[in-house]
Amino acid sequence: MPKTSARLLSLLSLLQARRDWPGALLAERLDISPRTVRRDVDRLRELGYPILATKGPDGGYRLDAGTELPPLLFDDDQAVALAVALQIATTAGVGIEEAAVRALNTVRQVMPARLRRRIDTLQVTAVERPATRPDPQVDSSVLMALSSAVHAREVLRFDYDATAEDNGVRPPPRRVQPHHLVTWGGRWYLLAWDLDREDWRTFRANRITPRTPTGPRFTPRELPGGDVAAFVTSRFQGSDGTGGWPCRGEVILDLHAEVVLRYTREGIVEEVGPDRCRLVLGSWSWPGLAATIGRFDADIEVIGPPELKAAFTHLARRYANAAGVEDEIAGGCGGTDRILP
């Protein structure tokens, strides 16, 4: 029979692995008597583990939630996953970085050497996006309040970035049905149904000041398209959330397909001949799409639609005015080198 300490750790590992354990099955797995199982359960309770017991022929044990966090037992893969998650949390920008560092150090100190070496090989460096001004951190208490409202399906009231209003007047609180808390480009957003505007909205979490108490419970609405990631992505692309860019066009470029593909993140690139390719691309506006295609220093043949041709005409006139050309659009700049994005 293993020593009591080793046996307790094995029992704790089993209790954490599933919700309910029949006493007879625990005795069989640990190769001990049911009486010894009861004694070991009592020892774990003395150490602070809240273990519930059920009586009867099918009675057993369950590791319940307690008022304090007791010591936990992880296998090798769980310990490594926890350490990786804590490293990522140190770059989350939600006000928990210091706590994540302390927790990571605590976990690392108790790890065996073989696992510590695996963790030390992973180094995460946060690279911030260039910006005219840094984004304010999101208070972790705000994230918890938003997440709780989403989980409880309760109407949420909050003040939203009153300082950003043009007239300087504090707007009334927003009333929403919160559906999802998401991250996009290093920022946190709340995806919700706005009760006053009767439409889906995405709110920057760092601009939200929740009000209490929350409102009544609600039945979640069906998200257009049914996919959260696709809906949020399309909203940031300027569409109605049903998917895809609102403006999509097709052109022929006098460039090799491999060159165009290298600088095209979202789109279709097909080779149509030597140093010629077909490009299908989308954008939030027709001038924006034309400007994106114009980054390639190559001759362009617009296949369609007519809105894209009109956008090229519009930009050509704007660029000609910027260059001081009144009656004609200037030709090439005299160079032969192509400037790629």
Coordinates of C-alpha atoms in Angstrom, one line a residue:
M1 CA 0.0 0.0 0.0
P2 CA 1.5 3.4 -0.9
K3 CA 2.3 5.9 1.8
T4 CA -0.5 8.1 3.1
S5 CA 0.8 11.3 1.5
A6 CA 1.2 9.7 -2.0
R7 CA -2.2 8.1 -1.6
L8 CA -3.9 11.4 -0.7
L9 CA -2.4 13.0 -3.8
S10 CA -3.7 10.1 -6.0
L11 CA -7.1 10.5 -4.4
L12 CA -7.1 14.3 -5.0
S13 CA -6.1 13.7 -8.6
L14 CA -9.0 11.4 -9.2
L15 CA -11.5 13.7 -7.5
Q16 CA -10.4 16.5 -9.8
A17 CA -10.7 14.4 -12.9
R18 CA -14.5 13.9 -12.8
R19 CA -17.5 15.3 -11.0
D20 CA -18.8 12.2 -9.1
W21 CA -16.9 9.1 -7.9
P22 CA -18.6 6.1 -6.3
G23 CA -16.8 5.1 -3.2
A24 CA -16.3 1.5 -4.3
L25 CA -14.7 2.7 -7.6
L26 CA -12.3 4.9 -5.7
A27 CA -11.3 2.0 -3.5
E28 CA -10.7 -0.2 -6.5
R29 CA -8.7 2.5 -8.4
L30 CA -6.5 3.1 -5.4
D31 CA -6.3 -0.5 -4.3
I32 CA -7.5 0.3 -0.8
S33 CA -10.5 -0.5 1.3
P34 CA -13.7 1.6 1.4
R35 CA -12.9 2.4 5.0
T36 CA -9.5 3.8 4.0
V37 CA -11.1 5.9 1.4
R38 CA -13.4 7.5 4.0
R39 CA -10.4 8.2 6.2
D40 CA -8.4 9.8 3.4
V41 CA -11.4 11.9 2.4
D42 CA -11.5 13.2 6.0
R43 CA -7.8 14.0 5.8
L44 CA -8.4 16.0 2.6
R45 CA -11.2 17.9 4.3
E46 CA -8.9 18.8 7.2
L47 CA -6.5 20.3 4.6
G48 CA -9.3 22.5 3.3
Y49 CA -10.7 20.5 0.3
P50 CA -14.6 20.7 0.3
I51 CA -15.5 17.1 -0.5
L52 CA -19.2 16.2 -0.5
A53 CA -20.4 12.7 0.3
T54 CA -23.6 11.0 -0.7
K55 CA -25.0 8.0 1.1
G56 CA -26.7 4.9 -0.2
P57 CA -25.7 1.9 -2.3
D58 CA -24.5 4.2 -5.1
G59 CA -23.0 6.7 -2.7
G60 CA -19.7 8.4 -3.4
Y61 CA -17.8 11.6 -3.3
R62 CA -17.5 14.9 -5.1
L63 CA -15.0 17.7 -4.9
D64 CA -17.1 20.8 -4.4
A65 CA -16.4 24.5 -4.7
G66 CA -15.3 26.1 -1.4
T67 CA -14.9 29.6 0.1
E68 CA -11.2 29.4 -0.2
L69 CA -8.9 28.1 -2.9
P70 CA -7.2 24.9 -1.7
P71 CA -4.0 23.6 -3.1
L72 CA -4.5 22.0 -6.6
L73 CA -2.9 19.1 -8.3
F74 CA -2.0 19.2 -12.0
D75 CA -0.5 16.6 -14.3
D76 CA 2.4 17.6 -16.5
D77 CA 0.4 18.8 -19.5
Q78 CA -2.0 20.8 -17.3
A79 CA 0.9 22.5 -15.5
V80 CA 2.6 23.5 -18.8
A81 CA -0.7 24.8 -20.2
L82 CA -1.3 26.9 -17.0
A83 CA 2.2 28.4 -17.3
V84 CA 1.7 29.2 -21.0
A85 CA -1.7 30.8 -20.2
L86 CA -0.1 32.9 -17.5
Q87 CA 2.7 34.1 -19.8
I88 CA 0.1 35.2 -22.3
A89 CA -1.9 36.9 -19.5
T90 CA 1.1 39.1 -18.7
T91 CA 0.5 40.8 -22.1
A92 CA -3.3 41.0 -22.0
G93 CA -3.5 44.7 -21.0
V94 CA -6.4 44.2 -18.6
G95 CA -4.8 45.2 -15.4
I96 CA -3.8 41.6 -14.2
E97 CA -0.3 41.6 -15.5
E98 CA 1.4 41.9 -12.1
A99 CA -0.8 39.2 -10.6
A100 CA -0.1 36.9 -13.6
V101 CA 3.7 37.4 -13.2
R102 CA 3.4 36.5 -9.5
A103 CA 1.2 33.5 -10.2
L104 CA 3.7 32.3 -13.0
N105 CA 6.6 32.6 -10.6
T106 CA 4.7 30.5 -8.0
V107 CA 3.8 27.8 -10.5
R108 CA 7.4 27.7 -11.8
Q109 CA 8.9 27.3 -8.4
V110 CA 7.0 24.2 -7.6
M111 CA 7.5 22.6 -11.0
P112 CA 9.9 19.7 -11.4
A113 CA 13.0 20.5 -13.4
R114 CA 11.9 18.7 -16.5
L115 CA 8.8 20.9 -16.7
R116 CA 10.6 24.1 -15.7
R117 CA 13.0 23.7 -18.7
R118 CA 10.0 23.4 -21.0
I119 CA 8.5 26.6 -19.6
D120 CA 11.7 28.5 -19.8
T121 CA 12.0 27.9 -23.5
L122 CA 8.8 29.9 -24.1
Q123 CA 9.3 33.7 -24.0
V124 CA 6.4 35.9 -24.9
T125 CA 7.0 39.5 -26.0
A126 CA 4.0 41.8 -26.5
V127 CA 4.4 44.1 -29.5
E128 CA 2.0 47.0 -29.4
R129 CA 0.4 48.4 -32.6
P130 CA 1.6 51.8 -33.7
A131 CA -0.9 54.3 -32.6
T132 CA -1.3 58.1 -32.2
R133 CA -2.2 57.5 -28.6
P134 CA -2.0 54.4 -26.4
D135 CA -5.2 52.5 -25.7
P136 CA -6.3 52.8 -22.0
Q137 CA -6.1 49.5 -20.1
V138 CA -9.4 47.7 -19.4
D139 CA -10.1 47.4 -15.7
S140 CA -10.4 43.7 -14.8
S141 CA -13.4 44.4 -12.7
V142 CA -15.2 45.8 -15.8
L143 CA -14.4 42.7 -17.7
M144 CA -15.8 40.6 -14.8
A145 CA -18.9 42.7 -14.7
L146 CA -19.5 42.3 -18.4
S147 CA -18.8 38.6 -18.4
S148 CA -21.1 38.1 -15.5
A149 CA -23.9 39.9 -17.3
V150 CA -23.3 37.8 -20.4
H151 CA -23.3 34.6 -18.4
A152 CA -26.4 35.5 -16.4
R153 CA -28.2 36.8 -19.5
E154 CA -29.2 40.0 -17.7
V155 CA -29.9 43.4 -19.3
L156 CA -26.9 45.7 -18.7
R157 CA -26.9 49.4 -18.2
F158 CA -23.7 51.4 -18.5
D159 CA -22.2 54.8 -19.3
Y160 CA -20.2 54.8 -22.5
D161 CA -17.4 57.2 -23.1
A162 CA -19.2 60.5 -22.4
T163 CA -16.0 62.5 -23.1
A164 CA -16.1 61.5 -26.7
E165 CA -19.4 63.2 -27.4
D166 CA -19.0 66.2 -29.7
N167 CA -21.4 68.4 -27.7
G168 CA -19.8 67.6 -24.4
V169 CA -23.2 66.6 -22.9
R170 CA -23.3 63.3 -21.0
P171 CA -25.5 60.9 -23.0
P172 CA -28.1 58.7 -21.2
P173 CA -26.9 55.3 -20.1
R174 CA -27.0 52.6 -22.7
R175 CA -29.3 49.6 -22.2
V176 CA -28.2 46.4 -23.9
Q177 CA -28.6 42.7 -23.9
P178 CA -25.0 41.5 -23.7
H179 CA -24.2 38.4 -25.8
H180 CA -20.4 38.0 -26.1
L181 CA -17.2 39.5 -24.7
V182 CA -14.6 39.3 -27.5
T183 CA -11.1 40.5 -28.3
W184 CA -10.1 42.1 -31.6
G185 CA -6.7 43.5 -32.4
G186 CA -5.6 43.6 -28.8
R187 CA -8.8 45.4 -27.6
W188 CA -11.8 44.1 -25.7
Y189 CA -15.3 44.5 -27.0
L190 CA -18.8 43.8 -25.8
L191 CA -21.1 42.5 -28.5
A192 CA -24.7 43.3 -27.5
W193 CA -28.2 44.0 -28.8
D194 CA -28.9 47.7 -28.1
L195 CA -32.4 48.0 -26.8
D196 CA -32.8 51.7 -27.6
R197 CA -31.4 51.5 -31.1
E198 CA -32.8 48.1 -31.9
D199 CA -29.6 46.8 -33.5
W200 CA -26.4 44.9 -32.8
R201 CA -23.6 47.0 -31.5
T202 CA -19.9 46.5 -30.5
F203 CA -18.7 48.5 -27.5
R204 CA -15.1 49.2 -26.5
A205 CA -14.7 47.7 -23.0
N206 CA -12.3 50.4 -21.9
R207 CA -15.0 53.0 -22.5
I208 CA -17.7 51.2 -20.5
T209 CA -18.6 52.1 -16.9
P210 CA -21.2 49.5 -15.8
R211 CA -24.1 50.6 -13.6
T212 CA -25.7 48.5 -10.9
P213 CA -28.0 46.7 -10.5
T214 CA -28.3 44.8 -13.8
G215 CA -31.7 44.5 -15.4
P216 CA -34.1 41.6 -16.0
R217 CA -33.1 38.4 -17.6
F218 CA -33.6 38.0 -21.3
T219 CA -33.7 35.3 -24.0
P220 CA -30.6 35.6 -26.2
R221 CA -31.3 36.6 -29.8
E222 CA -30.0 34.7 -32.8
L223 CA -26.8 36.4 -34.1
P224 CA -26.9 37.1 -37.9
G225 CA -25.0 34.3 -39.5
G226 CA -24.7 32.4 -36.2
D227 CA -20.9 32.8 -36.0
V228 CA -19.5 35.3 -33.5
A229 CA -16.1 35.6 -35.2
A230 CA -17.5 36.1 -38.6
F231 CA -20.0 38.6 -37.4
V232 CA -17.5 40.7 -35.5
T233 CA -15.0 40.5 -38.4
S234 CA -17.6 41.7 -40.9
R235 CA -18.8 44.5 -38.7
F236 CA -15.2 45.9 -38.5
Q237 CA -15.0 45.6 -42.3
G238 CA -18.0 47.9 -42.5
S239 CA -20.7 45.4 -43.5
D240 CA -24.0 44.6 -41.8
G241 CA -22.6 41.6 -40.0
T242 CA -23.8 39.0 -42.4
G243 CA -20.3 38.4 -43.8
G244 CA -18.0 39.8 -46.4
W245 CA -16.9 43.3 -47.3
P246 CA -19.6 45.7 -48.4
C247 CA -17.6 46.6 -51.5
R248 CA -16.0 43.9 -53.7
G249 CA -14.4 44.3 -57.1
E250 CA -12.3 42.5 -59.7
V251 CA -9.3 43.7 -61.7
I252 CA -6.5 42.5 -63.9
L253 CA -3.0 43.6 -62.8
D254 CA 0.1 43.6 -65.0
L255 CA 2.0 41.8 -62.2
H256 CA 3.0 38.2 -61.6
A257 CA 0.5 36.4 -59.3
E258 CA 3.2 35.5 -56.8
V259 CA 4.1 39.2 -56.3
V260 CA 0.5 40.2 -55.8
L261 CA -0.2 37.3 -53.5
R262 CA 2.7 38.3 -51.3
Y263 CA 0.9 41.5 -50.3
T264 CA -2.7 40.4 -50.4
R265 CA -4.1 39.2 -47.0
E266 CA -7.7 38.8 -48.0
G267 CA -8.6 38.2 -51.6
I268 CA -8.4 35.9 -54.6
V269 CA -5.3 36.0 -56.8
E270 CA -5.2 33.9 -60.0
E271 CA -2.6 33.8 -62.7
V272 CA -4.0 34.7 -66.2
G273 CA -0.8 34.9 -68.2
P274 CA 2.9 35.8 -68.0
D275 CA 3.2 38.7 -65.5
R276 CA -0.6 39.1 -65.4
C277 CA -3.0 38.1 -62.7
R278 CA -6.7 38.4 -61.7
L279 CA -7.4 40.0 -58.3
V280 CA -10.7 39.9 -56.4
L281 CA -10.6 42.1 -53.4
G282 CA -13.0 43.7 -50.9
S283 CA -13.0 46.9 -48.8
W284 CA -15.2 49.1 -46.7
S285 CA -15.7 51.6 -49.5
W286 CA -15.2 51.9 -53.3
P287 CA -12.5 54.6 -53.0
G288 CA -10.8 52.6 -50.3
L289 CA -10.8 49.5 -52.6
A290 CA -9.5 51.5 -55.5
A291 CA -6.7 53.0 -53.4
T292 CA -5.8 49.6 -52.1
I293 CA -5.4 48.2 -55.6
G294 CA -3.5 51.3 -56.7
R295 CA -0.7 50.5 -54.2
F296 CA 0.5 48.0 -56.8
D297 CA 2.6 50.0 -59.3
A298 CA 1.2 48.3 -62.4
D299 CA -1.3 48.8 -65.1
I300 CA -4.9 48.0 -64.0
E301 CA -7.8 46.7 -66.1
V302 CA -11.1 47.0 -64.2
I303 CA -13.4 44.0 -64.8
G304 CA -16.2 45.3 -62.5
P305 CA -18.4 46.5 -61.0
P306 CA -19.1 50.0 -62.4
E307 CA -18.8 51.4 -58.9
L308 CA -15.1 50.4 -58.9
K309 CA -14.5 52.2 -62.2
A310 CA -16.1 55.3 -60.9
A311 CA -14.0 55.2 -57.8
F312 CA -10.8 55.0 -59.9
T313 CA -12.0 58.1 -61.9
H314 CA -12.8 59.9 -58.6
L315 CA -9.3 59.2 -57.2
A316 CA -7.6 60.1 -60.5
R317 CA -9.2 63.5 -60.4
R318 CA -8.3 64.0 -56.7
Y319 CA -4.7 63.0 -57.3
A320 CA -4.5 65.2 -60.4
N321 CA -5.7 68.1 -58.3
A322 CA -3.2 67.3 -55.6
A323 CA -0.4 67.4 -58.2
G324 CA -1.6 70.7 -59.6
V325 CA -2.8 69.2 -62.9
E326 CA -6.1 70.8 -64.0
D327 CA -7.0 69.5 -67.4
E328 CA -5.3 66.2 -67.6
I329 CA -4.1 63.4 -65.5
A330 CA -0.4 63.3 -65.2
G331 CA 1.4 60.4 -66.8
G332 CA 4.2 58.3 -65.2
C333 CA 6.8 59.8 -62.9
G334 CA 9.6 58.9 -65.3
G335 CA 10.9 56.0 -63.1
T336 CA 10.9 52.4 -64.1
D337 CA 11.0 50.8 -60.7
R338 CA 7.8 49.4 -59.2
I339 CA 6.9 50.4 -55.6
L340 CA 5.1 47.6 -53.9
P341 CA 3.1 47.8 -50.6

